[in-house]
mmCIF file with all atom_site columns, C-alpha atoms in Angstrom:
data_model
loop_
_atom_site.group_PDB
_atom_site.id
_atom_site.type_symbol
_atom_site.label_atom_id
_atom_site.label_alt_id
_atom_site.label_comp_id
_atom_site.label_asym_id
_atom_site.label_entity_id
_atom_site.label_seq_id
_atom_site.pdbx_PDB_ins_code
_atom_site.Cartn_x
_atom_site.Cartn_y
_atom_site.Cartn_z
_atom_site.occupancy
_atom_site.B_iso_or_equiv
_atom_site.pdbx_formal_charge
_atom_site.auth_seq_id
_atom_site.auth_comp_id
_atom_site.auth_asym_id
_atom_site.auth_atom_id
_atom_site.pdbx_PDB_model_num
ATOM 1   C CA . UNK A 1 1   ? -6.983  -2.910  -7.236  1.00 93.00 ? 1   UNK A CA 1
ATOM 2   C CA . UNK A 1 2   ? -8.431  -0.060  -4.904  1.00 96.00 ? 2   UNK A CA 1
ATOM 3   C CA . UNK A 1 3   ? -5.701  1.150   -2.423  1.00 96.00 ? 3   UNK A CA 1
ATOM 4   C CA . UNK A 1 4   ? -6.515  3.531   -0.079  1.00 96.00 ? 4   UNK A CA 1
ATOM 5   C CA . UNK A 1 5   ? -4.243  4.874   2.700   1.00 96.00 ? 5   UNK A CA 1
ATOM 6   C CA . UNK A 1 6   ? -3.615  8.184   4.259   1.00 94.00 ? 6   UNK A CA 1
ATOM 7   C CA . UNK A 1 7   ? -1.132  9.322   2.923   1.00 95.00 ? 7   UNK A CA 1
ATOM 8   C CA . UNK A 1 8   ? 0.772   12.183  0.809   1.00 95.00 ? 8   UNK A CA 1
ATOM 9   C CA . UNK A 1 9   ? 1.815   10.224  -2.204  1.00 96.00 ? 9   UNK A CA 1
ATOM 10  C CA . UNK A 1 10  ? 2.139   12.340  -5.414  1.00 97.00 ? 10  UNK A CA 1
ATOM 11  C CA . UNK A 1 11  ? 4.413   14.140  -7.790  1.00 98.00 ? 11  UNK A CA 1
ATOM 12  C CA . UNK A 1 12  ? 4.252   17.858  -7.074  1.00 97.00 ? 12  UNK A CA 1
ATOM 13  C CA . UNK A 1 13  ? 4.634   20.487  -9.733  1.00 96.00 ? 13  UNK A CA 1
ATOM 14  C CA . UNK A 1 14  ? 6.905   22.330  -7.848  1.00 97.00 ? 14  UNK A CA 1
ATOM 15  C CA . UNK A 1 15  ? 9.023   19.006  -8.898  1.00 98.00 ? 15  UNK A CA 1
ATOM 16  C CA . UNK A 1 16  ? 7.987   18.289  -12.186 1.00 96.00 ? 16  UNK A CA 1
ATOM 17  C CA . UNK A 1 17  ? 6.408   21.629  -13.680 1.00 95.00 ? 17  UNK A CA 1
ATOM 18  C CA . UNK A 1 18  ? 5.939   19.688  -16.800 1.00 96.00 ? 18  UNK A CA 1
ATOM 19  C CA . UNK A 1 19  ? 1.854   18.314  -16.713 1.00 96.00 ? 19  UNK A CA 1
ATOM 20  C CA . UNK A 1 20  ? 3.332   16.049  -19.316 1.00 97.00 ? 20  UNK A CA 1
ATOM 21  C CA . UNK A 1 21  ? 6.589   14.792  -18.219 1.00 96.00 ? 21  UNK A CA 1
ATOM 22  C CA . UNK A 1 22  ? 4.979   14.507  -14.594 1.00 96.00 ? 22  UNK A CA 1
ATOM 23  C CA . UNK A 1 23  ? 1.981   12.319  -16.465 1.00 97.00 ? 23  UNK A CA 1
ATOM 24  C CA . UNK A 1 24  ? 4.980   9.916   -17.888 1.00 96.00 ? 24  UNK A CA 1
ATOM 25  C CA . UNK A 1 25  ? 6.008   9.599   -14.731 1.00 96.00 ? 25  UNK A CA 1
ATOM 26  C CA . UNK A 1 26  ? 2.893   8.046   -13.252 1.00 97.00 ? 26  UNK A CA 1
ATOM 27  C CA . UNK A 1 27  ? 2.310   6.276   -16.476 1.00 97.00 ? 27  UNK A CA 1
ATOM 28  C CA . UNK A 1 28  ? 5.947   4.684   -15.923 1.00 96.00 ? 28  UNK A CA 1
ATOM 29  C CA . UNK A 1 29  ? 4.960   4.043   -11.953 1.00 96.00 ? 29  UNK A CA 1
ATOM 30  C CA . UNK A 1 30  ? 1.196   2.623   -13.286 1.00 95.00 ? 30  UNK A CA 1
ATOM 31  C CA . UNK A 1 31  ? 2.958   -0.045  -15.917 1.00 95.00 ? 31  UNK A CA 1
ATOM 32  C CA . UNK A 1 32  ? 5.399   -0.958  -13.151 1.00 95.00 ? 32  UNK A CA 1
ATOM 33  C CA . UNK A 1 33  ? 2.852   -1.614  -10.451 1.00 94.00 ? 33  UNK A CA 1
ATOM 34  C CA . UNK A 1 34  ? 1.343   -5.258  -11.179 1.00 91.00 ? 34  UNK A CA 1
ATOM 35  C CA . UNK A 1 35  ? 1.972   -7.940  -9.670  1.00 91.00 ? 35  UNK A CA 1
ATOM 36  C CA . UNK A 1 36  ? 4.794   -8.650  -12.037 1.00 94.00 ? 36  UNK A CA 1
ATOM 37  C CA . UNK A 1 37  ? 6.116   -5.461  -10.922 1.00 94.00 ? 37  UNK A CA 1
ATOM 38  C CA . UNK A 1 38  ? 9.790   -5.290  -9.563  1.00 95.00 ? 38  UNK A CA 1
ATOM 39  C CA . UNK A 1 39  ? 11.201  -2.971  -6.744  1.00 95.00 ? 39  UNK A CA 1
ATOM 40  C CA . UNK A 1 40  ? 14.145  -2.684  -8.971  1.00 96.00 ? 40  UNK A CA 1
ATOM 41  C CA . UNK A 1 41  ? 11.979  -0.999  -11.539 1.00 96.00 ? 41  UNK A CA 1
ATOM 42  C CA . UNK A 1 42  ? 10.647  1.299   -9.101  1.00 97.00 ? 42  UNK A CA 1
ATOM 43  C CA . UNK A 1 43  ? 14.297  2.645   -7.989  1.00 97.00 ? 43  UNK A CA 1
ATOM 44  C CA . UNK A 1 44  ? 15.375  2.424   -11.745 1.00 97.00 ? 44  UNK A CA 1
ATOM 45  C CA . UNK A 1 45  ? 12.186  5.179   -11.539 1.00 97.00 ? 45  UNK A CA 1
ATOM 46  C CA . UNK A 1 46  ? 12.940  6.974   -8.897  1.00 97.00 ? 46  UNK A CA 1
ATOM 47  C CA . UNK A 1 47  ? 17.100  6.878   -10.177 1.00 97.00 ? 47  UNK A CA 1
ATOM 48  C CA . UNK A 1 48  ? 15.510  9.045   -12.980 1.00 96.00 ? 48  UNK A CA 1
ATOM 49  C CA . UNK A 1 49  ? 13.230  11.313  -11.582 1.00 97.00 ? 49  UNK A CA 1
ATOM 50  C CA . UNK A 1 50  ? 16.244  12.304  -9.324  1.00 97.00 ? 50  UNK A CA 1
ATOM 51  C CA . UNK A 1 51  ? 18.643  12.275  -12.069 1.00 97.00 ? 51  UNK A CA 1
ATOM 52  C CA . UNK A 1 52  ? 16.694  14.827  -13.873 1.00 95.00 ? 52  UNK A CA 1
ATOM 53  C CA . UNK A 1 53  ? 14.762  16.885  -11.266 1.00 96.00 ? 53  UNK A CA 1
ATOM 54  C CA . UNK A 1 54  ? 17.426  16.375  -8.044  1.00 97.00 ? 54  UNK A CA 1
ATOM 55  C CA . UNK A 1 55  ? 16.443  14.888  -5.021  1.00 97.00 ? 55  UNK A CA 1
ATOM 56  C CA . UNK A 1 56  ? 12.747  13.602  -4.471  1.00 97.00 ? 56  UNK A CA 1
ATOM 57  C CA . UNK A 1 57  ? 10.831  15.221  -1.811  1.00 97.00 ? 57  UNK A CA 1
ATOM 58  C CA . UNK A 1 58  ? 8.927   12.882  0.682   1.00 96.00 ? 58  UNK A CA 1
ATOM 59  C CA . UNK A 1 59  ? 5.548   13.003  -1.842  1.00 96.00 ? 59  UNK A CA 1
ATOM 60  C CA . UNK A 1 60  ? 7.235   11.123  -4.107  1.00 97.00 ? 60  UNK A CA 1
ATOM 61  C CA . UNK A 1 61  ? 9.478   8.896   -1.951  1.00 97.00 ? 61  UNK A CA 1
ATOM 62  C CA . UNK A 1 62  ? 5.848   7.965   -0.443  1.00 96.00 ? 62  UNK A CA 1
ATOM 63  C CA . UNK A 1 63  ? 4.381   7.604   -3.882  1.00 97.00 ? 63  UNK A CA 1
ATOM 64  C CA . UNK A 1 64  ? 7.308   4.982   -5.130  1.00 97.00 ? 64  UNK A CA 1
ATOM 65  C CA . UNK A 1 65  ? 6.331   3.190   -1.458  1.00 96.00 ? 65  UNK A CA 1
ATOM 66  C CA . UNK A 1 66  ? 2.439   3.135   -1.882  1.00 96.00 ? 66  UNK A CA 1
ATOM 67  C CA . UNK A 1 67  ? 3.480   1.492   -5.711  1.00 97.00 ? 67  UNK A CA 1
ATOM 68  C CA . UNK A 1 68  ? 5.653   -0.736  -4.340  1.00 96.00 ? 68  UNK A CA 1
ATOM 69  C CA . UNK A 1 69  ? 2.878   -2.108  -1.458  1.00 96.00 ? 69  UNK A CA 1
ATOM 70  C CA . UNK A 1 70  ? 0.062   -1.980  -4.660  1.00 95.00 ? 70  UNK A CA 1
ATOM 71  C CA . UNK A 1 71  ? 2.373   -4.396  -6.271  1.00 95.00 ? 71  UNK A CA 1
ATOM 72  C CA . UNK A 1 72  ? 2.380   -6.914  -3.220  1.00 95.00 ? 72  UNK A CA 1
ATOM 73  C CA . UNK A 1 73  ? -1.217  -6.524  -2.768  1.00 96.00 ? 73  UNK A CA 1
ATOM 74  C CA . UNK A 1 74  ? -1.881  -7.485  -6.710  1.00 95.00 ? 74  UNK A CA 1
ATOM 75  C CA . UNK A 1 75  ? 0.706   -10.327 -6.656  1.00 94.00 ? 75  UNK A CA 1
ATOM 76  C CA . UNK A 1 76  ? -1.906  -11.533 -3.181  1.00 95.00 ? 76  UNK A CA 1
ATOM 77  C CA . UNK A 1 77  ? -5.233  -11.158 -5.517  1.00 95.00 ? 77  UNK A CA 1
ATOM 78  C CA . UNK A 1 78  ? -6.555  -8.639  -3.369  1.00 97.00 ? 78  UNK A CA 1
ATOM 79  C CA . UNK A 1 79  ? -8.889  -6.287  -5.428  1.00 97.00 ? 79  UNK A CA 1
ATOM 80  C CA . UNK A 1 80  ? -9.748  -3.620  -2.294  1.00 97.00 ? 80  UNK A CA 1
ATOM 81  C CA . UNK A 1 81  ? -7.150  -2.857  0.548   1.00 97.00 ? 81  UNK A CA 1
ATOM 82  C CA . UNK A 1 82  ? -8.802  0.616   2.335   1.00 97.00 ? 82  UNK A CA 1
ATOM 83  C CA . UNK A 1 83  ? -7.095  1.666   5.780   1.00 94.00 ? 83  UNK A CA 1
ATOM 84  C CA . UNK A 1 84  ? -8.695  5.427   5.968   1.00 90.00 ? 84  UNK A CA 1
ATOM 85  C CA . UNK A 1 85  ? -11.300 5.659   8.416   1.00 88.00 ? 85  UNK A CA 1
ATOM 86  C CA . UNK A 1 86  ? -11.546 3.237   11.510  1.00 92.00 ? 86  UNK A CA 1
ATOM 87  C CA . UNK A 1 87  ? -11.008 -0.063  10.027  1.00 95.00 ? 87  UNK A CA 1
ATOM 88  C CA . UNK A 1 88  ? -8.615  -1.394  7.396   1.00 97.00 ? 88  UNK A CA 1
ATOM 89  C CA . UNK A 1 89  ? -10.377 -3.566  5.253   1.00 97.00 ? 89  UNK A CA 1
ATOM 90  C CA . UNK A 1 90  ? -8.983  -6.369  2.911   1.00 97.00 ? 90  UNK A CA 1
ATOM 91  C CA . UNK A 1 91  ? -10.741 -8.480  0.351   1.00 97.00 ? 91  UNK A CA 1
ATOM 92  C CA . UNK A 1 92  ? -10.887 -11.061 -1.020  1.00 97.00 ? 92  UNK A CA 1
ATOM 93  C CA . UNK A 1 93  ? -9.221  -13.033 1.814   1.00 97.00 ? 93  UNK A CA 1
ATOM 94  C CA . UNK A 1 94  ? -9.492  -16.878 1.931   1.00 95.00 ? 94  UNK A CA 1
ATOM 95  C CA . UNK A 1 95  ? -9.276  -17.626 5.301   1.00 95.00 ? 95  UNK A CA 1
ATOM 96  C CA . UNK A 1 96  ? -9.614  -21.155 6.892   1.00 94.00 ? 96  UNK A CA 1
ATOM 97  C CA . UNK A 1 97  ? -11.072 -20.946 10.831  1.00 94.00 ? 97  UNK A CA 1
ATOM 98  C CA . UNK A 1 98  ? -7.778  -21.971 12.053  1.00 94.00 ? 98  UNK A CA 1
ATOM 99  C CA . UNK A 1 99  ? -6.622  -18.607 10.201  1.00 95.00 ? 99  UNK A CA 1
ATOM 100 C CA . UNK A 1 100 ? -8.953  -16.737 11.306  1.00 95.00 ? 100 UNK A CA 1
ATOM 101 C CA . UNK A 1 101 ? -8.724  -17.581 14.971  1.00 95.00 ? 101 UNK A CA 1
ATOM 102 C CA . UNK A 1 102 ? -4.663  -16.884 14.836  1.00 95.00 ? 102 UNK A CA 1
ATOM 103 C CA . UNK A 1 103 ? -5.594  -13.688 13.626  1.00 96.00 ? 103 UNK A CA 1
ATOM 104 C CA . UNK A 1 104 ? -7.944  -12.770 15.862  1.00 96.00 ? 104 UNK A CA 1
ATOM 105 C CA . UNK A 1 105 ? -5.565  -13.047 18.864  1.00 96.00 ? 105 UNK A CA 1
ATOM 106 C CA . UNK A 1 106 ? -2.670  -11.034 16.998  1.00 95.00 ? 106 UNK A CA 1
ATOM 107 C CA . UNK A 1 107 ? -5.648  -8.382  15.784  1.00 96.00 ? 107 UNK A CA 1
ATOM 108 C CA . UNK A 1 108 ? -8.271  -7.562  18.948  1.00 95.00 ? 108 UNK A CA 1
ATOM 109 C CA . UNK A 1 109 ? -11.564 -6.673  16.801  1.00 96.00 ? 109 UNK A CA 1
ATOM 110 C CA . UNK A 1 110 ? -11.075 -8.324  13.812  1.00 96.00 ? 110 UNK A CA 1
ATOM 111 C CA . UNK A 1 111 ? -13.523 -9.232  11.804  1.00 96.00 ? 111 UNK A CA 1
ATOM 112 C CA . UNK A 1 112 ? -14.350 -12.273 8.424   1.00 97.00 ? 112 UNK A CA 1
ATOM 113 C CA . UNK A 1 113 ? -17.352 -11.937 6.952   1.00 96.00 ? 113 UNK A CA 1
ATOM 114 C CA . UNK A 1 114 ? -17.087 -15.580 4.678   1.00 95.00 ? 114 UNK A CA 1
ATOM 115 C CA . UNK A 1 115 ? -19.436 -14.771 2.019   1.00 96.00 ? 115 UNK A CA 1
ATOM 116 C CA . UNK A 1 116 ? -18.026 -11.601 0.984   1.00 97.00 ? 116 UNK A CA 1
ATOM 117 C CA . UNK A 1 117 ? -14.489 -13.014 1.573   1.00 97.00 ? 117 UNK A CA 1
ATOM 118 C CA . UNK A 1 118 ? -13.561 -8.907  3.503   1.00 97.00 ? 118 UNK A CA 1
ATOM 119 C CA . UNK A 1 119 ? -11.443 -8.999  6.544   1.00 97.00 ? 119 UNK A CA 1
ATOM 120 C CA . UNK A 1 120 ? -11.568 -5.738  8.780   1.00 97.00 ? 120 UNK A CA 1
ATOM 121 C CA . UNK A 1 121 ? -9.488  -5.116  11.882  1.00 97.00 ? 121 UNK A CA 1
ATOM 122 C CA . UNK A 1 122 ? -9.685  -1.732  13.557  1.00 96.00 ? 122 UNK A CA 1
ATOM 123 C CA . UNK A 1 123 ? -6.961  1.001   12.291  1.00 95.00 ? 123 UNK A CA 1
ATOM 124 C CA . UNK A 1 124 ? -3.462  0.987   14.018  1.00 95.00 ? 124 UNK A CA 1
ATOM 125 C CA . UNK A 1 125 ? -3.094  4.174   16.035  1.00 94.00 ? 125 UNK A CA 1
ATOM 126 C CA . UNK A 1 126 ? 0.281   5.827   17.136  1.00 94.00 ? 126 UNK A CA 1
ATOM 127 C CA . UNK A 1 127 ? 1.246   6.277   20.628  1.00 95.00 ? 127 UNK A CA 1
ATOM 128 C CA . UNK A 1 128 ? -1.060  9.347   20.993  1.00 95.00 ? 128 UNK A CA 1
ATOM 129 C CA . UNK A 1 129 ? -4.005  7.717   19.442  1.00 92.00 ? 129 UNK A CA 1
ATOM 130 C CA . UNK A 1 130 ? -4.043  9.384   16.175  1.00 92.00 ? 130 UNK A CA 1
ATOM 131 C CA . UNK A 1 131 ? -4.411  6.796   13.645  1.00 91.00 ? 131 UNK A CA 1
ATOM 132 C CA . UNK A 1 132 ? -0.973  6.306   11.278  1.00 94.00 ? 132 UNK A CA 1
ATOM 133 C CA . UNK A 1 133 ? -0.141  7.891   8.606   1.00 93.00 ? 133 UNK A CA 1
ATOM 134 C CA . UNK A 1 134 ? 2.306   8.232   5.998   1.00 93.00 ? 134 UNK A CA 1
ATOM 135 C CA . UNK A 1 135 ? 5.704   5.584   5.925   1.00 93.00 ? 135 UNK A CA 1
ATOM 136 C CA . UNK A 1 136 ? 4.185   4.234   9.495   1.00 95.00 ? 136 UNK A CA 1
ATOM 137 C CA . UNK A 1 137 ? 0.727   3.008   7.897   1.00 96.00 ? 137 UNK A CA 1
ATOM 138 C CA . UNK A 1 138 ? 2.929   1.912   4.975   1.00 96.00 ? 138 UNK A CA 1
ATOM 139 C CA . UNK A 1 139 ? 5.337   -0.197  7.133   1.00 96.00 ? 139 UNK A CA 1
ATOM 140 C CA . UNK A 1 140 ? 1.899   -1.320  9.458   1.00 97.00 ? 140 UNK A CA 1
ATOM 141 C CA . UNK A 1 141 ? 0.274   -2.839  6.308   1.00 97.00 ? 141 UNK A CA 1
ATOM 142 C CA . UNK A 1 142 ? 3.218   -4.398  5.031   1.00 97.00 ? 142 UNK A CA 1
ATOM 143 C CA . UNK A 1 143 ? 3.574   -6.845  8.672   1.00 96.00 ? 143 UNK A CA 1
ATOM 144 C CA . UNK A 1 144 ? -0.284  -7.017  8.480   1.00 97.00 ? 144 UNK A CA 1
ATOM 145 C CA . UNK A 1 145 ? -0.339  -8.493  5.092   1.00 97.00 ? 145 UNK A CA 1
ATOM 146 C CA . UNK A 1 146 ? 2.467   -10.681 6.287   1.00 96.00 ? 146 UNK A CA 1
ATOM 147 C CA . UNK A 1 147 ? 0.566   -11.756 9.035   1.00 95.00 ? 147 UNK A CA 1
ATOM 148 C CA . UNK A 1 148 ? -2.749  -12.355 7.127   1.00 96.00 ? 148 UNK A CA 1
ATOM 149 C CA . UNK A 1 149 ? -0.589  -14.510 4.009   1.00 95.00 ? 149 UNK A CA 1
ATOM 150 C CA . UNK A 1 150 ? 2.748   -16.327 5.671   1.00 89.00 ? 150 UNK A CA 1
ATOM 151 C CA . UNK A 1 151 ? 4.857   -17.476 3.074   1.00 81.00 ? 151 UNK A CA 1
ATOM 152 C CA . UNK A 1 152 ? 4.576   -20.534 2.564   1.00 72.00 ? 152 UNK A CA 1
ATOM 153 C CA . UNK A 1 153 ? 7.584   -23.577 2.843   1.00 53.00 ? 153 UNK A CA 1
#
């Protein structure tokens, strides 16, 4: 799966000053984010990062969130969710023409292209018009993917 979002999701080494013990860490946060992946593992992660290095600055908060959202997006199948530039692009998205035309009125400017199975709506901005970033873009992709897969019955 390629996820890209804009946001500040890493491990500093002012946190972990260890290359290696901050390399286990994403190692434990890489075997963890599947689609068999559990949120409980990633706070049983997060428990010890803070247990051992105190409380986790926002990078890593954000990184545990981004891992969480990867998991999701690999439980849906999707190989390439990309929301940096103007458009947020999904794929592969089955999408039946009832689907897409739903979509289409919750999403102004989105686009299916069939054959390649992508779906791209334009980037949420905020209230300023800078697009998100950070927990918001997290929190946006979370409803759209909700949006684009309903659960079903």
């Amino acid at each position: 799966l390629k996820l890209e979002l804009p946001i500040d999701a890493h491990i500093p080494n002012t946190y972990v000053d260890s290359d290696r013990l901050r390399l286990e860490a994403y190692h434990k946060l890489s075997a963890a984010s599947g689609e068999k992946g559990t949120k409980a593992q990633l706070d049983a992660i997060l428990a010890e990062l803070e247990d051992r290095y105190g409380s986790a600055p926002d990078s890593v908060k954000s990184l545990i969130s981004v891992t969480e959202l990867r998991q999701q997006a690999n439980r849906l199948g999707l190989k390439d969710l990309n929301a940096l530039g103007n458009q947020v692009k999904l794929s592969p998205v089955d999408l039946t023409e009832g689907d897409q035309v739903r979509l289409s009125h919750l999403f102004p400017g989105l686009r299916y292209m069939v054959s390649s199975k992508l779906l791209t709506v334009p980037a949420p901005k905020d209230i300023d018009g800078e697009p998100l970033r950070d927990q918001a873009i997290i929190d946006w992709v979370w409803a759209f993917l909700a949006r684009v897969f309903p659960p079903t019955a």
